[in-house]
CSV table of C-alpha atoms in Angstrom, one decimal:
chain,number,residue,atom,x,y,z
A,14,UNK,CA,-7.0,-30.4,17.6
A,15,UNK,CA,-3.6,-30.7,16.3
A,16,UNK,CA,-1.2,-28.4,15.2
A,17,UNK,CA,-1.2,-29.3,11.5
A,18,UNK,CA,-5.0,-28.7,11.5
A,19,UNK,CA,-4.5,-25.3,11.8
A,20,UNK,CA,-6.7,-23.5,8.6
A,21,UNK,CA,-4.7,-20.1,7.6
A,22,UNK,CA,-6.7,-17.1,7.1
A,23,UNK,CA,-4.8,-14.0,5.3
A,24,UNK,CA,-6.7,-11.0,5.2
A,25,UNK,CA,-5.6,-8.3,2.7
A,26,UNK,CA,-6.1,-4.4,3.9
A,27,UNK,CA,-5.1,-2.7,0.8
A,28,UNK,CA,-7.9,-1.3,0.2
A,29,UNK,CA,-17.6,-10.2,4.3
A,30,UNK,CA,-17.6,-12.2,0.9
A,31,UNK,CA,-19.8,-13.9,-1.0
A,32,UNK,CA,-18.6,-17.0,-3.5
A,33,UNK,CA,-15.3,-18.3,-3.0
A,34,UNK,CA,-12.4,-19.5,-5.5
A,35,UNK,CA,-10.6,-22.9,-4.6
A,36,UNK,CA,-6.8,-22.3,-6.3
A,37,UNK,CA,-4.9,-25.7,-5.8
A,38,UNK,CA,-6.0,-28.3,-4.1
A,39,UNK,CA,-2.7,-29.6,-2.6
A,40,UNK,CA,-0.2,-27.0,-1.3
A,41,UNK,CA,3.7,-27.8,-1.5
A,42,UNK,CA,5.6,-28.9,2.1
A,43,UNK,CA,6.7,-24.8,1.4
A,44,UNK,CA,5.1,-22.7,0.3
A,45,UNK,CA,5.5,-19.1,-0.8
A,46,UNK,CA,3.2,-15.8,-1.5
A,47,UNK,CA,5.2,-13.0,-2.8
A,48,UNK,CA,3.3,-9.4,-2.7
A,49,UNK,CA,3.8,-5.7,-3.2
A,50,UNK,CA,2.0,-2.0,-3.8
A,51,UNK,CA,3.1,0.8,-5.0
A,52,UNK,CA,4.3,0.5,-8.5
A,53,UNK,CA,4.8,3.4,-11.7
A,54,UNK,CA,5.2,1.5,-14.8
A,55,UNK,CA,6.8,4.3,-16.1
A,56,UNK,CA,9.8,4.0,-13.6
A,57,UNK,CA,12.8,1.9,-13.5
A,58,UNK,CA,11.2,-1.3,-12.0
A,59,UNK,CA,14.5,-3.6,-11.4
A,60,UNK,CA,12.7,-5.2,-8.7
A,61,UNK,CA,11.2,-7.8,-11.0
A,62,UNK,CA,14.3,-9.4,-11.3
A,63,UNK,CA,14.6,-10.0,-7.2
A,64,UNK,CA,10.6,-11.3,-7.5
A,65,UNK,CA,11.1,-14.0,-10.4
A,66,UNK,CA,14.4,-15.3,-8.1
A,67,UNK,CA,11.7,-15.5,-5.0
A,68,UNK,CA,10.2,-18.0,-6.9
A,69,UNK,CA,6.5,-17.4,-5.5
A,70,UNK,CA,3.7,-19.7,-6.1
A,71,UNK,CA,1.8,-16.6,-5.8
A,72,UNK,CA,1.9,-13.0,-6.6
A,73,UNK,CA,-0.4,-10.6,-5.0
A,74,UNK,CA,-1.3,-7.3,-5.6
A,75,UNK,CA,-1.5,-5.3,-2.9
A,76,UNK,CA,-3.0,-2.1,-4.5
A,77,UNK,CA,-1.7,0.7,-6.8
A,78,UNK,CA,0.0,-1.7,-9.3
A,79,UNK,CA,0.1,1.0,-12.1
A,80,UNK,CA,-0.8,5.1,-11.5
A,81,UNK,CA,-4.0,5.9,-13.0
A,82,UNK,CA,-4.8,9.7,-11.7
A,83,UNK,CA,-2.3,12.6,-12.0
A,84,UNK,CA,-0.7,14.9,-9.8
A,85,UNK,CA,-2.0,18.6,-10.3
A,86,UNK,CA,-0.6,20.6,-7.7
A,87,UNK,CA,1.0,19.0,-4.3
A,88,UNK,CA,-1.8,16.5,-3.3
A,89,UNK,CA,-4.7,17.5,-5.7
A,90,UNK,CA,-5.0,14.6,-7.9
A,91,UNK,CA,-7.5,14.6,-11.4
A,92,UNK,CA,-8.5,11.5,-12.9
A,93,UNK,CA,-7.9,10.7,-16.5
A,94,UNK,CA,-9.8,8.9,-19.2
A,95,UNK,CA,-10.3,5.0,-19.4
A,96,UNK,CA,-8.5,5.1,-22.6
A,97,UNK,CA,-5.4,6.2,-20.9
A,98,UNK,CA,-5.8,4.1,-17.7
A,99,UNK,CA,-6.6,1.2,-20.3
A,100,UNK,CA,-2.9,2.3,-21.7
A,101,UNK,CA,-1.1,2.1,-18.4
A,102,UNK,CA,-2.5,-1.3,-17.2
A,103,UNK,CA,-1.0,-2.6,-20.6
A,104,UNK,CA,1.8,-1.2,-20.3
A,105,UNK,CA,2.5,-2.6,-16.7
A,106,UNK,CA,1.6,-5.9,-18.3
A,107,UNK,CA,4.5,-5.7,-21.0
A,108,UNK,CA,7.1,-4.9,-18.6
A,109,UNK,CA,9.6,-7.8,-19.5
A,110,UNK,CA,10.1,-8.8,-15.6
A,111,UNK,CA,6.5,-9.0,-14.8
A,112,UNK,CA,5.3,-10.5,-18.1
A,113,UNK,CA,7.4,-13.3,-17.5
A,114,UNK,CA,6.1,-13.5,-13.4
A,115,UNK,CA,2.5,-13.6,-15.1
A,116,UNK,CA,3.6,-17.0,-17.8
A,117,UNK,CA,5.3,-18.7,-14.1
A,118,UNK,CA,3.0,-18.1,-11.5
A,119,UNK,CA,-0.7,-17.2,-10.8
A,120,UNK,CA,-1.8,-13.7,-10.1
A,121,UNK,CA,-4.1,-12.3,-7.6
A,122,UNK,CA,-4.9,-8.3,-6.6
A,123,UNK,CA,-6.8,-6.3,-5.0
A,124,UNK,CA,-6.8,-2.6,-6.2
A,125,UNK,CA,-6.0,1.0,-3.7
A,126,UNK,CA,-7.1,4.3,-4.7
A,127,UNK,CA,-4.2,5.4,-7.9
A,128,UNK,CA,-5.2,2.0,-9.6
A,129,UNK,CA,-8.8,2.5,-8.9
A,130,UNK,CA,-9.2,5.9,-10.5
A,131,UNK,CA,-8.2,8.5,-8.0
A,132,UNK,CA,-6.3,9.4,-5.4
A,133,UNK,CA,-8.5,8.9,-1.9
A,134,UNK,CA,-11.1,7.5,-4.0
A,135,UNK,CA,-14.4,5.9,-2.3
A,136,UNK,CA,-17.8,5.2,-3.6
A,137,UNK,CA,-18.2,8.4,-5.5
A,138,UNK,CA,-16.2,7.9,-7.9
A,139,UNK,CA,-17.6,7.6,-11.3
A,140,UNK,CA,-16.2,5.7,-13.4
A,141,UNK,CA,-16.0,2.9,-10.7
A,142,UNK,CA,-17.7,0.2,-13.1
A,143,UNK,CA,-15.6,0.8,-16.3
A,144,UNK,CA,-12.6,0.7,-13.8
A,145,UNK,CA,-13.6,-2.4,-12.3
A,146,UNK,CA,-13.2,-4.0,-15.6
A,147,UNK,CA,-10.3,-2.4,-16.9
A,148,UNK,CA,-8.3,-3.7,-13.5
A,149,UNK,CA,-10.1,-7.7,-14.0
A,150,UNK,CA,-8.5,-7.3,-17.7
A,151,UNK,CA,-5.3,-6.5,-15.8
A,152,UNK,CA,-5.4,-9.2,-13.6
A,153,UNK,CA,-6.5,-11.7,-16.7
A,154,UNK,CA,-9.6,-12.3,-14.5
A,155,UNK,CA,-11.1,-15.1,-16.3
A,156,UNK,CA,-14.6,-14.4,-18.3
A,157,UNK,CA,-17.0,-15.9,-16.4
A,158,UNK,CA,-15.7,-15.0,-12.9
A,159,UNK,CA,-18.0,-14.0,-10.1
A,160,UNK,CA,-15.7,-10.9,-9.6
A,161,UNK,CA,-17.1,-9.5,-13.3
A,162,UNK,CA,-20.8,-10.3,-11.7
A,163,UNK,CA,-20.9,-8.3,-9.0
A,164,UNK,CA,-19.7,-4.9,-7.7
A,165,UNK,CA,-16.5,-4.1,-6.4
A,166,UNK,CA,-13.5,-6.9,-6.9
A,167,UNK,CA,-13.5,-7.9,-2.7
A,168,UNK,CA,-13.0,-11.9,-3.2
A,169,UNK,CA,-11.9,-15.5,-1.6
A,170,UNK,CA,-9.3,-17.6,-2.9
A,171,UNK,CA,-8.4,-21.0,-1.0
A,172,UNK,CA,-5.3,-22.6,-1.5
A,173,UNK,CA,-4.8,-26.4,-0.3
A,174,UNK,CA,-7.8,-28.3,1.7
A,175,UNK,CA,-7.6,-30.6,4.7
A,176,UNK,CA,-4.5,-29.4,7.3
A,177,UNK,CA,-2.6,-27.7,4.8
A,178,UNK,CA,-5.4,-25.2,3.7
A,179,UNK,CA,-4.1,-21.2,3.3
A,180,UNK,CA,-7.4,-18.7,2.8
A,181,UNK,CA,-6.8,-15.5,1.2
A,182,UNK,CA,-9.6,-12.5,1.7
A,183,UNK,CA,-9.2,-9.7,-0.1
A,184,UNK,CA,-11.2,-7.0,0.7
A,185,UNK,CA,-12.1,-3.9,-1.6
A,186,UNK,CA,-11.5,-0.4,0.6
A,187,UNK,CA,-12.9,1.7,-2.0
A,188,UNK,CA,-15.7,0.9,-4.0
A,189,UNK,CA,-18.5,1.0,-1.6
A,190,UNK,CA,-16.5,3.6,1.0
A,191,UNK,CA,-18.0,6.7,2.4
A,192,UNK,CA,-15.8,7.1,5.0
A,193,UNK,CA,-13.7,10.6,4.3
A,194,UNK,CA,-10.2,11.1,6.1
A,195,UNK,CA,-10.0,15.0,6.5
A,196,UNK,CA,-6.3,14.5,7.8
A,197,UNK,CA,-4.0,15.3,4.4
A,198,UNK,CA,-0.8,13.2,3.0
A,199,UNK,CA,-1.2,10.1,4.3
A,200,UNK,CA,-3.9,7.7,5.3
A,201,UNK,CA,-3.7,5.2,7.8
A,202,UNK,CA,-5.6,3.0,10.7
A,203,UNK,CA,-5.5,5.7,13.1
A,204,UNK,CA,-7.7,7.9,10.8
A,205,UNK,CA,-10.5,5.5,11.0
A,206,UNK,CA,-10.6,3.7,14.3
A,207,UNK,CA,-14.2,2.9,14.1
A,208,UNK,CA,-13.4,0.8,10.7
A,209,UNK,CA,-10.2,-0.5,12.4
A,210,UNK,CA,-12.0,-1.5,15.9
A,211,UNK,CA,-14.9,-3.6,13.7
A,212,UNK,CA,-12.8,-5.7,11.9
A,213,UNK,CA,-10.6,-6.5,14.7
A,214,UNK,CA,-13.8,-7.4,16.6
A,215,UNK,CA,-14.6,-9.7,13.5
A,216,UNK,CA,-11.5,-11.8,13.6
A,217,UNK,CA,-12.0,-12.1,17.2
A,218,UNK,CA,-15.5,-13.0,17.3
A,219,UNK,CA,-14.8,-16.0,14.4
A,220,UNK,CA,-12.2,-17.7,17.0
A,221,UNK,CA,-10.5,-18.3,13.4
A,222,UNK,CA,-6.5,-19.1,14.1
A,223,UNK,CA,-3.5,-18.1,12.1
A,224,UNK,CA,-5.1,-15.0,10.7
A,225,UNK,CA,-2.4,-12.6,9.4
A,226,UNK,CA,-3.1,-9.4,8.2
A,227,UNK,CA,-1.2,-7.6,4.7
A,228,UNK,CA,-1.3,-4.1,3.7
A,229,UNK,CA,0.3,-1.5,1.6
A,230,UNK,CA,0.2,1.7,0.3
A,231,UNK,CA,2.2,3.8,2.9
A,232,UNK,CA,6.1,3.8,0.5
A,233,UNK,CA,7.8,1.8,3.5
A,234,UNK,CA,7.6,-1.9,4.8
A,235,UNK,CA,6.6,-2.6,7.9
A,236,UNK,CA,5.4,-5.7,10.8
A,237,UNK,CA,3.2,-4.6,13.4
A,238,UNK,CA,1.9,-6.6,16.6
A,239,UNK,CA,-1.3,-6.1,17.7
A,240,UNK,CA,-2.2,-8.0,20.9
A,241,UNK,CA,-5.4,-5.8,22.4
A,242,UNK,CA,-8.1,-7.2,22.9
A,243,UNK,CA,-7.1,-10.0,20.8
A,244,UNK,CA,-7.2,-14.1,20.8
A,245,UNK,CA,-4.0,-14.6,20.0
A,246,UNK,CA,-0.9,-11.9,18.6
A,247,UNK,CA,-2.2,-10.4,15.4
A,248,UNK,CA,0.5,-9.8,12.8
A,249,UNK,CA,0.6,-7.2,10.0
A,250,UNK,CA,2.8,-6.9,7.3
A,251,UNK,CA,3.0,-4.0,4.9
A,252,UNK,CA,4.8,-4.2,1.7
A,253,UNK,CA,4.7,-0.6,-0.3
A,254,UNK,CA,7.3,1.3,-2.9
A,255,UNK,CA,8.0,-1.0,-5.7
A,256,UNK,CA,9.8,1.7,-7.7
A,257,UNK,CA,9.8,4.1,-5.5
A,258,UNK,CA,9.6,5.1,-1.2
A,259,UNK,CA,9.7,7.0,1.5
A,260,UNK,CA,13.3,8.0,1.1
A,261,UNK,CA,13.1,9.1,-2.3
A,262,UNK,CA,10.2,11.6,-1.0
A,263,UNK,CA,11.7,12.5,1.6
A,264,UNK,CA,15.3,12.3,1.5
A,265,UNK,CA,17.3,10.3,3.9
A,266,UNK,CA,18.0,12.6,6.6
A,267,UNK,CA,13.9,13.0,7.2
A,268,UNK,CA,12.8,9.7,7.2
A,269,UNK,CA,12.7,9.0,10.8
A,270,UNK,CA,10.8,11.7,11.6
A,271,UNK,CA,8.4,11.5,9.2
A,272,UNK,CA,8.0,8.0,10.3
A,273,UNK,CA,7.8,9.2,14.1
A,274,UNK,CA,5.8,11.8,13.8
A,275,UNK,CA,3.5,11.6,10.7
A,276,UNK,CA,2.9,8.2,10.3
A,277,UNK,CA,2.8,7.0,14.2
A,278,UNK,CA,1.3,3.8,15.1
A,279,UNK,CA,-0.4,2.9,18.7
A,280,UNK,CA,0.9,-0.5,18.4
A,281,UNK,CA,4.6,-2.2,19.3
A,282,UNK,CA,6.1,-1.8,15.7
A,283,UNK,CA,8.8,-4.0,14.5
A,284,UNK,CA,11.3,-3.9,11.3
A,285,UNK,CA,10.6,-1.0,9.4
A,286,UNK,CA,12.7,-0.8,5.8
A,287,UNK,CA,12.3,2.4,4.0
A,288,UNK,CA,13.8,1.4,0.5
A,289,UNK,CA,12.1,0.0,-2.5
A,290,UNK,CA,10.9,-3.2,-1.1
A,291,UNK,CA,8.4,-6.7,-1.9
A,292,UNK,CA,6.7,-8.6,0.8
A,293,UNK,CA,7.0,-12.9,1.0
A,294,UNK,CA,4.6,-15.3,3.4
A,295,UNK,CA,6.5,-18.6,3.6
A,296,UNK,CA,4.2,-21.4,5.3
A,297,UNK,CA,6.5,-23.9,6.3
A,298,UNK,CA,4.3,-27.2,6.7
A,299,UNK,CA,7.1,-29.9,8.1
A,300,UNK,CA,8.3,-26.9,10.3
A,301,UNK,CA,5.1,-26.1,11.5
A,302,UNK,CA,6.7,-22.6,11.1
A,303,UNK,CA,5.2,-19.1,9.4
A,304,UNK,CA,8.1,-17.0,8.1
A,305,UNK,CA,6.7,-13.2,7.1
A,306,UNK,CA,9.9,-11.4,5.0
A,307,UNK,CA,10.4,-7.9,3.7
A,308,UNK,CA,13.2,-8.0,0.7
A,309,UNK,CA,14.6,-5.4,-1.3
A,310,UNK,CA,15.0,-4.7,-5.1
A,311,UNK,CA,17.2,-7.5,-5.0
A,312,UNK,CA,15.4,-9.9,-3.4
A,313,UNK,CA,18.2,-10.2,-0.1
A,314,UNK,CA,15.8,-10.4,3.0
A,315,UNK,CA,16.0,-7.0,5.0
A,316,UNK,CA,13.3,-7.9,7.7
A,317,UNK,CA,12.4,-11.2,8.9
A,318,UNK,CA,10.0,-12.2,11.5
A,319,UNK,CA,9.3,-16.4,12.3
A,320,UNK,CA,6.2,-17.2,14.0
A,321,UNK,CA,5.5,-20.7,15.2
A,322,UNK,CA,1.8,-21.8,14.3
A,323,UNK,CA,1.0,-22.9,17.5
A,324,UNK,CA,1.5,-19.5,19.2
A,325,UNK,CA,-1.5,-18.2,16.3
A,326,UNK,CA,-3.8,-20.6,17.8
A,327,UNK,CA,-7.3,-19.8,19.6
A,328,UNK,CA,-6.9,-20.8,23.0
A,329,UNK,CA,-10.8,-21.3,24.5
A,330,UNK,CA,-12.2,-17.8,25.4
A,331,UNK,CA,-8.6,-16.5,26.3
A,332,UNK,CA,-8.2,-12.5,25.6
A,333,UNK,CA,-5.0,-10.7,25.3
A,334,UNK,CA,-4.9,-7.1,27.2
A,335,UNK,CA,-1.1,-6.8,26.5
A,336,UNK,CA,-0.2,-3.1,24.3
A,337,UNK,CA,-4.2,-1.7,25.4
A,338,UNK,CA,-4.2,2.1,25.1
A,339,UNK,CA,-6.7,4.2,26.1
A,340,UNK,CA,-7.2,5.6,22.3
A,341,UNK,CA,-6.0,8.3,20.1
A,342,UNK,CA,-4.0,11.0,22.0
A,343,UNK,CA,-5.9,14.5,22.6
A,344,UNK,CA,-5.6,17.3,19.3
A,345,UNK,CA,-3.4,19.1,21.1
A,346,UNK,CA,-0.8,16.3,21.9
A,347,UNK,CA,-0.7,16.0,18.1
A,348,UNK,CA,1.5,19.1,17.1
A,349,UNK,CA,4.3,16.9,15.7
A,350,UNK,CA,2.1,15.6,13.2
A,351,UNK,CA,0.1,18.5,12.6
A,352,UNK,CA,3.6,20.4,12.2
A,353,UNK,CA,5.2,17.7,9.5
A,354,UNK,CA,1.9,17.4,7.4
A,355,UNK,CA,1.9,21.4,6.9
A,356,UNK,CA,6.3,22.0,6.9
A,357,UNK,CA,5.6,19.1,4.3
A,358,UNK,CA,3.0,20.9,2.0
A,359,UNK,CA,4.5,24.4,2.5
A,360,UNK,CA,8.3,22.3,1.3
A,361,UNK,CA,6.3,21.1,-1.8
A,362,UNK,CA,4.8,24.8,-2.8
A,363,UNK,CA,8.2,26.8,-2.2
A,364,UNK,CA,9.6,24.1,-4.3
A,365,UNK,CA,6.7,24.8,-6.9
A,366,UNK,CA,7.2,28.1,-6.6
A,367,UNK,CA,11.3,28.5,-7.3
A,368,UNK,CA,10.2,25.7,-10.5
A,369,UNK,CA,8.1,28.5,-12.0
A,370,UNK,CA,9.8,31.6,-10.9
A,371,UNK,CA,13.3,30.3,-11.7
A,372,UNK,CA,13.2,30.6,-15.4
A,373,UNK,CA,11.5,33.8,-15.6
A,374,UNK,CA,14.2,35.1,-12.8
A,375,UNK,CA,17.1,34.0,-15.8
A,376,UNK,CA,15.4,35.3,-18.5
A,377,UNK,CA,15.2,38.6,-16.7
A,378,UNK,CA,18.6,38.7,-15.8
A,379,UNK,CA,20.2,37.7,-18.9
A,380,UNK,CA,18.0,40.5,-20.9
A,381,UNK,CA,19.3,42.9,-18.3
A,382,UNK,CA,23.1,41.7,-19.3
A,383,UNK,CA,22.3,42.2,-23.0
A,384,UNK,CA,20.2,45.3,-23.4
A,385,UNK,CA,21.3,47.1,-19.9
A,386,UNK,CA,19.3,48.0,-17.4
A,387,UNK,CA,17.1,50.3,-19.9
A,388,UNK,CA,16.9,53.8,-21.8
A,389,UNK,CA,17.6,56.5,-19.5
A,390,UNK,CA,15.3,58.7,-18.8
A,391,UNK,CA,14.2,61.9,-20.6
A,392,UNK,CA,15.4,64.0,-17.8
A,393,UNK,CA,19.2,62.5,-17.9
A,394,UNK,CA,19.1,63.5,-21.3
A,395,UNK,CA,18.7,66.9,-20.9
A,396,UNK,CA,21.2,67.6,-18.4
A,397,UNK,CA,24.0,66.1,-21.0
A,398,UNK,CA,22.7,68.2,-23.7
């Protein structure tokens, strides 16, 4: 068939359906998704501005729009009360930059772990239900959506019909999960290849074309390649650290080898950007063009990547082998990682440590300036008498 009969599929990973929403039925000659993870209401968010001069007919949560568990000691997260996670989702709302995104363009989300409830969080958590609503009030979910009917808040949006048609899947990683990842810091494909291996297997098996893939969470943006295995090259784009990244946890001078060695990918790996950042899809209908773009807090494009539509098209029973592997490497190939996770963690308790002792170290010394270094003793006494 022809080109412009290509049907877009864009599967979200931030976190296969049932029911379906149709958005607009006719789609502009352009047109643009803007998207994004990784956001603390409580931080400066200037990034806002840079979104509103995208102009998106779309904004898309990627997961962890506001906070909603607190750090207790290096990564040991507690959850709090509804009340307050009721308080931060309003407050996200009333930031002036995104109030105004919500009264120009629709919103769509799909939730990660911090905005679900807790960090790592999977089907145990228990407030799961009341947090499910709290995060549909967020996203002004109307009343009678199917997303309020059912568990978990995976859903299917179309946008256009006909040869100008762009399907958005979101899928929900953590209400029904049982899937633990026993590797600390960070989580990421390679911690769950079973997970990963099915749903590339699904895309392939639907002989669906122009399926792009979206994710977030990591603090970096990224665009992967996949081609194993696969009908045609399957892009990824992740979008993470609204308000704040990888270099401001790490510092500058350690980002590329925490990116090397702590969050390594299998796959060819193109454009990363480190800094606070947002994600834009432009379909480009007259074109025939897909344009996936990484801007920063300003909204200046940092990484771009043009993909024609034809080369996202199934191609009768062809299967690409290009970029196979033969799997994870072996434990003990995996020092460099092992190493950074635990230099990492012991970094974040001597830093802990020098925060608590500090103080009582001055004190101590400042009541040793003033008072001496205490009474001598009975014995020195004597002798002067």
């Amino acid at each position: 068939k022809g080109m412009s009969q290509i049907p877009w599929m864009v599967v979200v990973l931030s976190f296969l359906v049932t029911g379906q929403f149709i958005v607009d039925k006719d789609l502009p000659d352009v047109w643009h998704l803007a998207f994004g993870s990784c956001n603390k209401h409580f931080l400066p968010s200037p990034i806002w501005d840079g979104i509103l001069q995208f102009h998106p007919d779309a904004w898309l949560w990627l997961g962890d729009a506001v906070y909603n568990d607190e750090r207790v000691f290096l990564h040991i997260f507690q959850a709090t009360d509804l009340a307050t996670m009721k308080e931060k989702f309003n407050a996200q709302r009333e930031i002036p930059g995104y109030a105004k995104l919500r009264n120009q363009t629709k919103i769509f989300g799909i939730w990660d772990d911090h905005d679900y409830g807790i960090n790592d969080g999977n089907v145990g958590y228990e407030d799961k239900i009341e947090s499910q609503k709290l995060f549909l009030d967020f996203l002004d979910e109307p009343s009678d959506s199917i997303r309020r009917k059912r568990e978990g808040i995976y859903a299917s949006y179309t946008f256009g019909q006909s040869n100008r048609q762009v399907k958005l899947i979101l899928l929900d990683m953590r209400y029904f999960s049982t899937e633990q990842d026993d590797k600390p810091i960070q989580e990421k494909w390679a911690n769950f290849p079973k997970s990963r291996k099915r749903l590339f297997q699904i895309i392939s098996d639907s002989k669906k074309s122009g399926v792009i893939l979206l994710s977030g969470d990591v603090h970096y943006a990224q665009m992967f390649k996949y081609t194993c295995d696969m009908r045609y090259p399957l892009y990824e784009v992740t979008s993470s650290g609204m308000t704040h990244s990888l270099v401001d946890v790490v510092g500058d001078m350690m980002r590329v080898f925490s990116l090397e060695f702590s969050w390594e990918s299998h796959y060819e790996v193109e454009h990363v950007f480190e800094g606070h950042n947002f994600g834009s899809l432009i379909v480009d209908w007259n074109r025939q063009t897909l344009q996936l773009n990484i801007h920063d807090e300003n909204s200046t494009i940092v990484r771009h990547l043009e993909i024609p539509i034809a080369a996202l098209q199934v191609e009768g029973d062809k299967i690409l082998k290009e970029g196979c592997h033969e799997g994870p490497q072996p434990f003990w190939m995996n020092w460099p990682t092992i190493y950074f996770q635990y230099a990492l963690n012991l970094g974040w308790l001597l830093l802990a440590t020098t925060t608590v002792l500090t103080p009582f170290l001055l004190m101590r010394a400042l009541y040793r300036m003033i008072f001496g270094c205490g009474a001598p003793s009975m014995k020195v006494m004597k002798k002067k008498t």
